[in-house]
mmCIF file of C-alpha atoms and ligand atoms in Angstrom:
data_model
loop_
_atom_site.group_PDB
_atom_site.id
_atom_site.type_symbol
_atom_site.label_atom_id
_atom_site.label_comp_id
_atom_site.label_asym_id
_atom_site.label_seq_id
_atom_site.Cartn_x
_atom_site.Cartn_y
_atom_site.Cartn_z
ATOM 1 C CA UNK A 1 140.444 80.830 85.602
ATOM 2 C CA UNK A 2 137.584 78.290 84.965
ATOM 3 C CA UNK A 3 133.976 80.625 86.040
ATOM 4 C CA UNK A 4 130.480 78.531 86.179
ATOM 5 C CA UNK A 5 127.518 80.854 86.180
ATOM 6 C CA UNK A 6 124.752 79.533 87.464
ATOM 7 C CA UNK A 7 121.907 81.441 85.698
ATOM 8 C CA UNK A 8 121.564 83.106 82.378
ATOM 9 C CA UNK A 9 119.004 85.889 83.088
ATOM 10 C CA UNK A 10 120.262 89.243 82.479
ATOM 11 C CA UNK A 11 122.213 89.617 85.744
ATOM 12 C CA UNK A 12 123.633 85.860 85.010
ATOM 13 C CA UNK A 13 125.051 86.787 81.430
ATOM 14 C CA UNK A 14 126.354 90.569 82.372
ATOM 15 C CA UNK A 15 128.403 88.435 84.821
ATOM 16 C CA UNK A 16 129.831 86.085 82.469
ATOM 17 C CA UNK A 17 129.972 88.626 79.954
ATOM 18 C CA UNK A 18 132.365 90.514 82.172
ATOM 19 C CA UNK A 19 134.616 87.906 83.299
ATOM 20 C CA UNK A 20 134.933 87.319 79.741
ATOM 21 C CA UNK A 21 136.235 90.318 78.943
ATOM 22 C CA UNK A 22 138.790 89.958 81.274
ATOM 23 C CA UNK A 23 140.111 86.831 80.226
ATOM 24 C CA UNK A 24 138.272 84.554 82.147
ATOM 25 C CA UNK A 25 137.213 80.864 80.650
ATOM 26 C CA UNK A 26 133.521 81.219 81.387
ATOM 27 C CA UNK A 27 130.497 78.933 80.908
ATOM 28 C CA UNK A 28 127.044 80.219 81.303
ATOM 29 C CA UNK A 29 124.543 77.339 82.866
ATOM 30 C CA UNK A 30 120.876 77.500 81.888
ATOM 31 C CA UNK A 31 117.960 74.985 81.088
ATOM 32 C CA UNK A 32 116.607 77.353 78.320
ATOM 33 C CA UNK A 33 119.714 79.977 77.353
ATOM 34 C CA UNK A 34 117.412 80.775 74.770
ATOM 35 C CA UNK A 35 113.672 81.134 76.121
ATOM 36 C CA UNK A 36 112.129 83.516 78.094
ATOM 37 C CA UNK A 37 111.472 82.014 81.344
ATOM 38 C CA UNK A 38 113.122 85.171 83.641
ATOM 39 C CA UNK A 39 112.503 87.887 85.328
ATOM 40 C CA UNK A 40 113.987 90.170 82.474
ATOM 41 C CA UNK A 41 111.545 89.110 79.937
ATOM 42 C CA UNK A 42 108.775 90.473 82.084
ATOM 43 C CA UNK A 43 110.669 93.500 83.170
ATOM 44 C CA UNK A 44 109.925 97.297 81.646
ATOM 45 C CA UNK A 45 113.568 97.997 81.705
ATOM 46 C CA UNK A 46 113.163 101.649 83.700
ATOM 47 C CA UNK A 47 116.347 102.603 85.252
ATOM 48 C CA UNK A 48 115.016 104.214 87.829
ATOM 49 C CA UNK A 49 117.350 104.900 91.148
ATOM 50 C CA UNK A 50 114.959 107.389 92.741
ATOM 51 C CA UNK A 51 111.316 105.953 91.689
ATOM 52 C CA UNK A 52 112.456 102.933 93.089
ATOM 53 C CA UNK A 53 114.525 103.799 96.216
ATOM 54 C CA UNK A 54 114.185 102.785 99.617
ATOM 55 C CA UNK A 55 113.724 106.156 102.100
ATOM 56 C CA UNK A 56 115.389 104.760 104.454
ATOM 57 C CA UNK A 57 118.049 102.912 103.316
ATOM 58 C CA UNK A 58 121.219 105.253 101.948
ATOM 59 C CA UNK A 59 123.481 102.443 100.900
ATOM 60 C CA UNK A 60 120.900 100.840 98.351
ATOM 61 C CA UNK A 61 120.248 104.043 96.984
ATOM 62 C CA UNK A 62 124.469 104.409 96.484
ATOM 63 C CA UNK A 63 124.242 101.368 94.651
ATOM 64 C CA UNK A 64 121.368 102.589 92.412
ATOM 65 C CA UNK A 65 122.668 105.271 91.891
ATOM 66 C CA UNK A 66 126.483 104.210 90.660
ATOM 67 C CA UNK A 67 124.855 101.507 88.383
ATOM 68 C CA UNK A 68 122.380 104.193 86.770
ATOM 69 C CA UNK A 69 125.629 105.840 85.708
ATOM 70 C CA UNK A 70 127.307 102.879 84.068
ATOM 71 C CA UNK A 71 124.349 102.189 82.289
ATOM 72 C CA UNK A 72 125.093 104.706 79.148
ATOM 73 C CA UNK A 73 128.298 102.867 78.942
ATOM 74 C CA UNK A 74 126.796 99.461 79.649
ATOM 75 C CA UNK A 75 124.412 100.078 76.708
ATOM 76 C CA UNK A 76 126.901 101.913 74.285
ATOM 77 C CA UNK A 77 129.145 98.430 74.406
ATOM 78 C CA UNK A 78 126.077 96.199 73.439
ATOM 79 C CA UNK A 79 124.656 97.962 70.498
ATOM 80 C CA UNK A 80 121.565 99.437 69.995
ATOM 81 C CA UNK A 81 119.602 98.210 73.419
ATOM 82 C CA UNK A 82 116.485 101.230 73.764
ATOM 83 C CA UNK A 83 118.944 102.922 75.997
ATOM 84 C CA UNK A 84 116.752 106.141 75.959
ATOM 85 C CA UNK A 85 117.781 109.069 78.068
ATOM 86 C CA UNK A 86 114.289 110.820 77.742
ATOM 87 C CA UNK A 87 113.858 111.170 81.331
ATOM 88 C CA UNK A 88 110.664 110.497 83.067
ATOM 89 C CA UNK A 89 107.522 111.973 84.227
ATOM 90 C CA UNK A 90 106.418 111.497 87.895
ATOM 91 C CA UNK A 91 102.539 112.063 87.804
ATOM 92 C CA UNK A 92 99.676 112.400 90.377
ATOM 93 C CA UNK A 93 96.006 112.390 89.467
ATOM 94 C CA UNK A 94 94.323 113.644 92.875
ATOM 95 C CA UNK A 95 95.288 115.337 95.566
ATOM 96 C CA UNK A 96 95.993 112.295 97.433
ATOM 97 C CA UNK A 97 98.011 111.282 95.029
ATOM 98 C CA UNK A 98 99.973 114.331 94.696
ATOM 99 C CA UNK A 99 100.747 114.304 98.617
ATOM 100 C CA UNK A 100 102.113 110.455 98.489
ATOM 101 C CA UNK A 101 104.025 111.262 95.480
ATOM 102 C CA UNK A 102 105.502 114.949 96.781
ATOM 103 C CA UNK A 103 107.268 112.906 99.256
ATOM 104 C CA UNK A 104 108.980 110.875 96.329
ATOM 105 C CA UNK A 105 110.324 114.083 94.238
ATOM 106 C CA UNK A 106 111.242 115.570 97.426
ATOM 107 C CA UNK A 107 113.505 113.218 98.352
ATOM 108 C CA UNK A 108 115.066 112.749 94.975
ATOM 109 C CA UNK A 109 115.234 116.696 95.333
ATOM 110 C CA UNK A 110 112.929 117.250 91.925
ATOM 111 C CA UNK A 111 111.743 120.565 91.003
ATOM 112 C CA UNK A 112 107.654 120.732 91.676
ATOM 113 C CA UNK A 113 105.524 120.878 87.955
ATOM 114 C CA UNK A 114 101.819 121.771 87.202
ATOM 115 C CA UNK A 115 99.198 120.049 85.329
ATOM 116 C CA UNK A 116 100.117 122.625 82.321
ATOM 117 C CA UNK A 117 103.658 122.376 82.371
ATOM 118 C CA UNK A 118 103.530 118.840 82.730
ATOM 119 C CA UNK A 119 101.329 118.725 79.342
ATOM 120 C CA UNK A 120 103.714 121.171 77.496
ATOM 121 C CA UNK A 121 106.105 117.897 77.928
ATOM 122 C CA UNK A 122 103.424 115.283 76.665
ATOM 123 C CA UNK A 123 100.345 116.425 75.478
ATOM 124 C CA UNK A 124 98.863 113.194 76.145
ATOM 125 C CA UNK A 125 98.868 113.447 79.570
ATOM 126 C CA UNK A 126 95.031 113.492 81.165
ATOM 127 C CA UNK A 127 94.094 117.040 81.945
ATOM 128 C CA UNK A 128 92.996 116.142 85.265
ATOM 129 C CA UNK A 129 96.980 115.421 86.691
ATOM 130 C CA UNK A 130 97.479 117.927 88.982
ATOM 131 C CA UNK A 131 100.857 117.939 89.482
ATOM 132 C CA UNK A 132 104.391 116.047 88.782
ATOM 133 C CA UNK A 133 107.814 116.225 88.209
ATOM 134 C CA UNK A 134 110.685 115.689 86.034
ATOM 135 C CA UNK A 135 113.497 113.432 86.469
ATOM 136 C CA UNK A 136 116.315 113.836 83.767
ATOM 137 C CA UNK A 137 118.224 111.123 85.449
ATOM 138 C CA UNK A 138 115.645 108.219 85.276
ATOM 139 C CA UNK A 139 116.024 106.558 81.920
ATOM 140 C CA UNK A 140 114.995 103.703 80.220
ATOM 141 C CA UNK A 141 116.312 100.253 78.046
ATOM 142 C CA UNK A 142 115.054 97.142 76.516
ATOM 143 C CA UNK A 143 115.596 94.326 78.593
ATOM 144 C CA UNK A 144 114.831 91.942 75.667
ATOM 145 C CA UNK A 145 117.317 93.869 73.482
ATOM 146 C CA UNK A 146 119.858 93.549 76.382
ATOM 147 C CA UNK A 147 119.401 89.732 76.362
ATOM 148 C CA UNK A 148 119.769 89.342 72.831
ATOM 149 C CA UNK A 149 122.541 91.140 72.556
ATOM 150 C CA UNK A 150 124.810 89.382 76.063
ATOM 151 C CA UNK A 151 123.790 86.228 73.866
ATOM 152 C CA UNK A 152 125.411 87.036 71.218
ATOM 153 C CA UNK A 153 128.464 88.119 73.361
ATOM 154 C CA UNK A 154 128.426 84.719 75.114
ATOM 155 C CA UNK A 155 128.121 82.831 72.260
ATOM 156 C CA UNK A 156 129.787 79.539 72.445
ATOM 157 C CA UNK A 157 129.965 80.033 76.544
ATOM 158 C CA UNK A 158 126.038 79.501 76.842
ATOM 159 C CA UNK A 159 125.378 75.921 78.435
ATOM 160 C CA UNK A 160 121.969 74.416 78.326
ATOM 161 C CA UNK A 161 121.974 72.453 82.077
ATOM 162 C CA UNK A 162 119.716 72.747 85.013
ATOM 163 C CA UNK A 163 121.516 72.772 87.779
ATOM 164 C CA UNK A 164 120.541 70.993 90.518
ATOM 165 C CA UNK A 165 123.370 71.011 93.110
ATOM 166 C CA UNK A 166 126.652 73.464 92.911
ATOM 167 C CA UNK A 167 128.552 70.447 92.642
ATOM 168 C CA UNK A 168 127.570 69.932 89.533
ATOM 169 C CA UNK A 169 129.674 72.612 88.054
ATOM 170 C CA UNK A 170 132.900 72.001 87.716
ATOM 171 C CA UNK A 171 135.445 75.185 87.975
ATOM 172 C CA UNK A 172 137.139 77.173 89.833
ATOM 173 C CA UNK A 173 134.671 79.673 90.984
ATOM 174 C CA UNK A 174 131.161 79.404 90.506
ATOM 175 C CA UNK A 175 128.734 82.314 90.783
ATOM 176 C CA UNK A 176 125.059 81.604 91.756
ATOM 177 C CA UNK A 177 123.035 84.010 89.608
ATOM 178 C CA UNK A 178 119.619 82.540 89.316
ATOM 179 C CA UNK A 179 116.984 84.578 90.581
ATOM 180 C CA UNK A 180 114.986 83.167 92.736
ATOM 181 C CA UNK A 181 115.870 79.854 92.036
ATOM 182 C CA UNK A 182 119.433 80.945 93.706
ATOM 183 C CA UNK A 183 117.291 80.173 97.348
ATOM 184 C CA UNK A 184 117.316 75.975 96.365
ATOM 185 C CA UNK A 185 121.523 76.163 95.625
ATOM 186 C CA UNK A 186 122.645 78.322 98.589
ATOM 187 C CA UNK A 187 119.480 78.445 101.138
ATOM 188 C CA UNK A 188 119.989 81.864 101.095
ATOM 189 C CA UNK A 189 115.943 83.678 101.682
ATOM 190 C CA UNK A 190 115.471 84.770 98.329
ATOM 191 C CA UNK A 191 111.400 84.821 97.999
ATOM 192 C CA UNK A 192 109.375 85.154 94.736
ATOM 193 C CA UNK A 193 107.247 88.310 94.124
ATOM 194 C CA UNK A 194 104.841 88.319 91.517
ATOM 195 C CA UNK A 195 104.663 91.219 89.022
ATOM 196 C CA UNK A 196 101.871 91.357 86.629
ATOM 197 C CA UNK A 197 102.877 93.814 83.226
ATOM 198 C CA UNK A 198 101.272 94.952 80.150
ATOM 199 C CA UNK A 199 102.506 95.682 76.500
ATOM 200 C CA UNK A 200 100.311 97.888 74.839
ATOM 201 C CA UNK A 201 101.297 98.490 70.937
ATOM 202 C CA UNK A 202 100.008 101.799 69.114
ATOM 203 C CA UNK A 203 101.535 104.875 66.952
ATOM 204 C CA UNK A 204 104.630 105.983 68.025
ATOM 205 C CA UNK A 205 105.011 109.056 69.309
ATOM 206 C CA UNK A 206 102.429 109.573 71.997
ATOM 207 C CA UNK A 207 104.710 109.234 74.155
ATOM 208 C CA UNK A 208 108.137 110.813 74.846
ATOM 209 C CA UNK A 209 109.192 109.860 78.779
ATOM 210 C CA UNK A 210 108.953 107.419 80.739
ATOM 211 C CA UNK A 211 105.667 108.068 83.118
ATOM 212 C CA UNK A 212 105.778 106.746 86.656
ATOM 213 C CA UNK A 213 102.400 107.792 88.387
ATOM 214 C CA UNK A 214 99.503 107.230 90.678
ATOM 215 C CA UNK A 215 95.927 107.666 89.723
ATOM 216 C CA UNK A 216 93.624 107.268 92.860
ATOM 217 C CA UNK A 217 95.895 105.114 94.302
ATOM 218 C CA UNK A 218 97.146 102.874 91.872
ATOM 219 C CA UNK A 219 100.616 102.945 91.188
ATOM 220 C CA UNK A 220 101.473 102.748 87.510
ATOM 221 C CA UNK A 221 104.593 102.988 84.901
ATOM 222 C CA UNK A 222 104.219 103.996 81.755
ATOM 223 C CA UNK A 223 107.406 102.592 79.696
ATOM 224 C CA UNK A 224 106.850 103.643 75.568
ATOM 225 C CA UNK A 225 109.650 102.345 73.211
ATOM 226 C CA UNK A 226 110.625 103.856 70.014
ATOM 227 C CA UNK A 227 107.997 101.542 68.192
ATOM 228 C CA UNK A 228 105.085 102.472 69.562
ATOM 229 C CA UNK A 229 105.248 99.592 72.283
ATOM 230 C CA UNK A 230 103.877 101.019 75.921
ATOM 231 C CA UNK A 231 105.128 98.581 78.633
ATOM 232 C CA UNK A 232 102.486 98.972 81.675
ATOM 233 C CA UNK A 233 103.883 98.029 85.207
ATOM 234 C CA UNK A 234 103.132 96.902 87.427
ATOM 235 C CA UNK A 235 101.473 94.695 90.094
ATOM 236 C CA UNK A 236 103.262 93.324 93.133
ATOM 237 C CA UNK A 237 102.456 90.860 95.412
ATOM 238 C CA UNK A 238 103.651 88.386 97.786
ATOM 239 C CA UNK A 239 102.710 84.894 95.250
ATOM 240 C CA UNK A 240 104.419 81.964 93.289
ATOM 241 C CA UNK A 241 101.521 81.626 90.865
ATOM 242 C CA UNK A 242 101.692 82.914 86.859
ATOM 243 C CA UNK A 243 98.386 83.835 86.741
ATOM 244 C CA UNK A 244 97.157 86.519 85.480
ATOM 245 C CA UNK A 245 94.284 88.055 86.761
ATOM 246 C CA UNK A 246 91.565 90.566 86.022
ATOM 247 C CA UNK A 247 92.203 92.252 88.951
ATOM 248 C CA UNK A 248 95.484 93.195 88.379
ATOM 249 C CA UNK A 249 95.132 93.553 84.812
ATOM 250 C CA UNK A 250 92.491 95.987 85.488
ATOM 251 C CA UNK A 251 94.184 97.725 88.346
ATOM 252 C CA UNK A 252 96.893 98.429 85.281
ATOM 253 C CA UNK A 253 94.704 99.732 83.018
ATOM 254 C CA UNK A 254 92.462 101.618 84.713
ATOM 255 C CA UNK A 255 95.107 103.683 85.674
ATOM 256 C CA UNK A 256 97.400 104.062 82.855
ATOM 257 C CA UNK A 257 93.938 105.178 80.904
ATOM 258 C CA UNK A 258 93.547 107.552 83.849
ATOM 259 C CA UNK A 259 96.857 109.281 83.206
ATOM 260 C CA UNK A 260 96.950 108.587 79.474
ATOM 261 C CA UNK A 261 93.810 108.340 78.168
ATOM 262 C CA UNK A 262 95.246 108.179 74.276
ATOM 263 C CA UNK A 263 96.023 104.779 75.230
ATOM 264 C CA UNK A 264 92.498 103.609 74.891
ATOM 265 C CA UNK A 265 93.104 103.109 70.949
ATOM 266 C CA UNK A 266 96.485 100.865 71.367
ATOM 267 C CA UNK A 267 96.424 97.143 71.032
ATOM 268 C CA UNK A 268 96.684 94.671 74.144
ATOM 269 C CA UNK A 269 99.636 92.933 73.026
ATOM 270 C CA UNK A 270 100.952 90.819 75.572
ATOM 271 C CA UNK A 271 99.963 89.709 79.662
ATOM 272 C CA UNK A 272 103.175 88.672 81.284
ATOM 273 C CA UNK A 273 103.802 87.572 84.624
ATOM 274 C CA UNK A 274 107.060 87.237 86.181
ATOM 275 C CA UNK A 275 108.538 87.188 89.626
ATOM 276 C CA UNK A 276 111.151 89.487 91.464
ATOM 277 C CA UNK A 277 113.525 87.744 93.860
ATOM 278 C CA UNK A 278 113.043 89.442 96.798
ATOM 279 C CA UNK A 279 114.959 89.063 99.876
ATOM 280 C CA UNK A 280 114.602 90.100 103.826
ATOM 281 C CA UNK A 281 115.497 93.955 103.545
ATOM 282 C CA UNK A 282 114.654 93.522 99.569
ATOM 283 C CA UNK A 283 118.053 94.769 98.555
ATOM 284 C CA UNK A 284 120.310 92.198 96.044
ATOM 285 C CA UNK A 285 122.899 89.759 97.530
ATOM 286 C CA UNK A 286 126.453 90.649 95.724
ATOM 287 C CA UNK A 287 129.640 88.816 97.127
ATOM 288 C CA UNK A 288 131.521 85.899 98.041
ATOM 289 C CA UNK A 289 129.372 82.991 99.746
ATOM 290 C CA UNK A 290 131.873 80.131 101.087
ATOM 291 C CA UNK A 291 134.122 78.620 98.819
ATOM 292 C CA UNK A 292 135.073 78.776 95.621
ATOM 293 C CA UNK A 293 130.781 80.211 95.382
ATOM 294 C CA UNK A 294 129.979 84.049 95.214
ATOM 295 C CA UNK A 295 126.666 85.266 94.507
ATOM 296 C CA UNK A 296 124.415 87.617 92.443
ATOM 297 C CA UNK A 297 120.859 87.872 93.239
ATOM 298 C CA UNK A 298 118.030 89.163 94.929
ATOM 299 C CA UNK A 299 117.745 92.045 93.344
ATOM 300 C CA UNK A 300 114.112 92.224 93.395
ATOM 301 C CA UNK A 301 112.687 95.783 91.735
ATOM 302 C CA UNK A 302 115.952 96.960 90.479
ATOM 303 C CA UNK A 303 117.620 93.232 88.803
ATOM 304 C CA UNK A 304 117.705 95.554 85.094
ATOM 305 C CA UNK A 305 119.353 98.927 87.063
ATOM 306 C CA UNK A 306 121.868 97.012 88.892
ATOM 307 C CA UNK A 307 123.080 94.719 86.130
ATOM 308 C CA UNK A 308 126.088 96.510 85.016
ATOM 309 C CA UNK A 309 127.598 97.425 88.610
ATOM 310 C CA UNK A 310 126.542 93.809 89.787
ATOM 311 C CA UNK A 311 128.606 92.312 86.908
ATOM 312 C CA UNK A 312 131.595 94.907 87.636
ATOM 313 C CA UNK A 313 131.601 93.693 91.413
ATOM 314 C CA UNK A 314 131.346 89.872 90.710
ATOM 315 C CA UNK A 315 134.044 90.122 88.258
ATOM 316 C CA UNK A 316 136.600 91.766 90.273
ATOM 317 C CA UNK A 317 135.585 89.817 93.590
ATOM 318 C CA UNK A 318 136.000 86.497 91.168
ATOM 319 C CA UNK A 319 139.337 87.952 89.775
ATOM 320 C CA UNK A 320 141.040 89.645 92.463
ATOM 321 C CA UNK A 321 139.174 88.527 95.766
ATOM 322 C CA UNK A 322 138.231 92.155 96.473
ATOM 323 C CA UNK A 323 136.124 94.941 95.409
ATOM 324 C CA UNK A 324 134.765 98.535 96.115
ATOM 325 C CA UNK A 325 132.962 98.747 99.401
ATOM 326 C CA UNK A 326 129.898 100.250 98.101
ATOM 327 C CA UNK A 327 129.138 96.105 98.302
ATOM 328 C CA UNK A 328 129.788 95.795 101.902
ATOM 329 C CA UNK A 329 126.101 95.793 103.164
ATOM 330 C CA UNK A 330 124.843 93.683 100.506
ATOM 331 C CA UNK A 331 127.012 90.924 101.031
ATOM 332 C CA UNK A 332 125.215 86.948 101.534
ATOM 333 C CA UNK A 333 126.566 86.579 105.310
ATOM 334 C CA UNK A 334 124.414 89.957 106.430
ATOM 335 C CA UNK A 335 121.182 86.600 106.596
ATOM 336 C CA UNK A 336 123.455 84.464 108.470
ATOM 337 C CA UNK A 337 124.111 81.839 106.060
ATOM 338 C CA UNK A 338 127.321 81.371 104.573
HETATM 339 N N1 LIG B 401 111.262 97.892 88.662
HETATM 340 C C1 LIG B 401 109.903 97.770 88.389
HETATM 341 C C2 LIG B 401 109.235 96.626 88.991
HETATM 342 O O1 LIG B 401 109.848 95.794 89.626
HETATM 343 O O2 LIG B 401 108.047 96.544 88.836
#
């Protein structure tokens, strides 16, 4: 079977990736397959099911939750990606904070940790957290790394075309991965939301976990890599522009210095902006679309998490015109469009 991806972000090329695996004749369509210009390149690369669940929404936290455990597999099959099973450190500065985050470890059922025991994990967290918790299950990778290395997989399949109209792809079944530019192919209400993130570069070593906090408010994730590199995450808000600003820059800062205050000495590396396709409920669109089109997008906070299970579901909805139901609610006609 001919496959046309539309889209070579990191969902894009797990999808062709896949279908190549299974024998599939696949072609990869994007204006840069070798820049920088996506969502991924922005991202921290937490695999986080729990930090970044909705309460109340079950299924999306299913989903989550199966792709966070195909992920060691996922990585193991691409080489060395930062796939780091650390586990990571919710954090509250104030009392406020502690009572907005409480309800977060709660649900994920995490056990309760001090100030102190938090520090016996990493020293260089502020003395004045009061409390956090633990998550052994909330992990980490490199989405750059991950890029790289589905590039080198899909070498030779990698197409440099914008595409402007599906019917400019000719195959048998064409999947629609591209972010947020998948709402000018399909019409499907995929919206844009800005995320403003830091890379901070430093010794290695001060820090072990992944630390997803808030200090007086601010949310914050601290994402360190084996090199020293601290990713700082980030802001969200409803805009198209790339701007950075000193607001949100700031916002960052302040409190990653509040929780870490170590990081004062690193380097300012890099300000990237980036935007998460968002869509009505915020949770991806997987599954077939009308014709010979499926979809994969819209997976606004969690595009790095859901990669592998997204490329699993394509794949065998592309191959075999069915799939595990775990996609049922997340399929395009639940908008009203296909
Ligand atoms: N998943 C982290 C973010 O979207 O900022």
């Amino acid at each position: 079977m001919r496959v046309g991806v539309v889209g070579g972000g990191i969902v894009g090329l797990a999808v062709g990736a896949e279908l190549l695996s299974r024998g599939a004749d696949v072609t990869v369509y994007d204006p840069a397959p070798d820049g920088t210009d996506g969502a991924w390149h922005v991202a921290a690369g937490m695999l986080a099911p729990g930090g970044e669940s909705v309460f109340e929404f079950p299924q999306l936290e299913r989903l989550l939750d199966a792709s966070n455990e195909l992920w060691p597999e996922f990585a193991g099959a691409l080489g060395d990606v930062g796939y780091d099973a650390a586990g990571t450190l919710g954090v509250a500065l104030t009392a406020d904070d502690v009572t907005e985050m409480a309800r977060e470890w709660k649900h994920q059922k995490l056990t309760p940790l001090t100030g102190s025991q938090l520090r016996e994990l990493s020293p260089a967290l502020s003395p004045r957290i009061r409390a956090g918790a633990y998550s052994p299950t909330e992990r980490q990778v490199d989405p750059r790394r991950v890029v790289s290395s589905l590039r080198r997989v899909l070498d030779g399949h990698l197409l440099r075309r914008h595409i402007s109209d599906l019917s400019q792809v000719d195959a048998d079944a064409v999947v629609v991965a591209a972010g947020c530019g998948t709402a000018e192919l399909t019409g499907l209400p995929i919206r844009p939301v800005k995320g403003q993130v830091l890379r901070l570069r430093g010794e290695p070593g001060l820090l072990t976990h992944v630390i997803d906090g808030a200090a007086d408010g601010r949310h914050v994730y601290l994402v360190p890599r084996a090199d020293g590199e601290v990713v700082v995450g980030a802001t969200q808000e409803e805009r198209t522009d790339r701007k950075p600003t000193a607001g949100g820059v700031h916002d960052l800062l302040r409190a990653a210095l509040d929780l870490v205050p170590g990081l004062a000495e690193h380097e300012l590396a890099e300000v990237t902006v980036g935007h998460r396709p968002g869509t009505p409920d915020n949770a991806p669109i997987i599954g077939h679309f009308t014709g010979n089109v499926y979809v994969a997008a819209g997976h606004h906070r969690n595009g790095v998490l859901l990669t592998p299970i997204t490329a699993r579901l394509v794949a065998d909805l592309v191959l075999t015109g069915t799939t595990d139901s775990i996609v049922d609610d997340f399929t395009p006609g639940r908008f009203g469009c296909a």
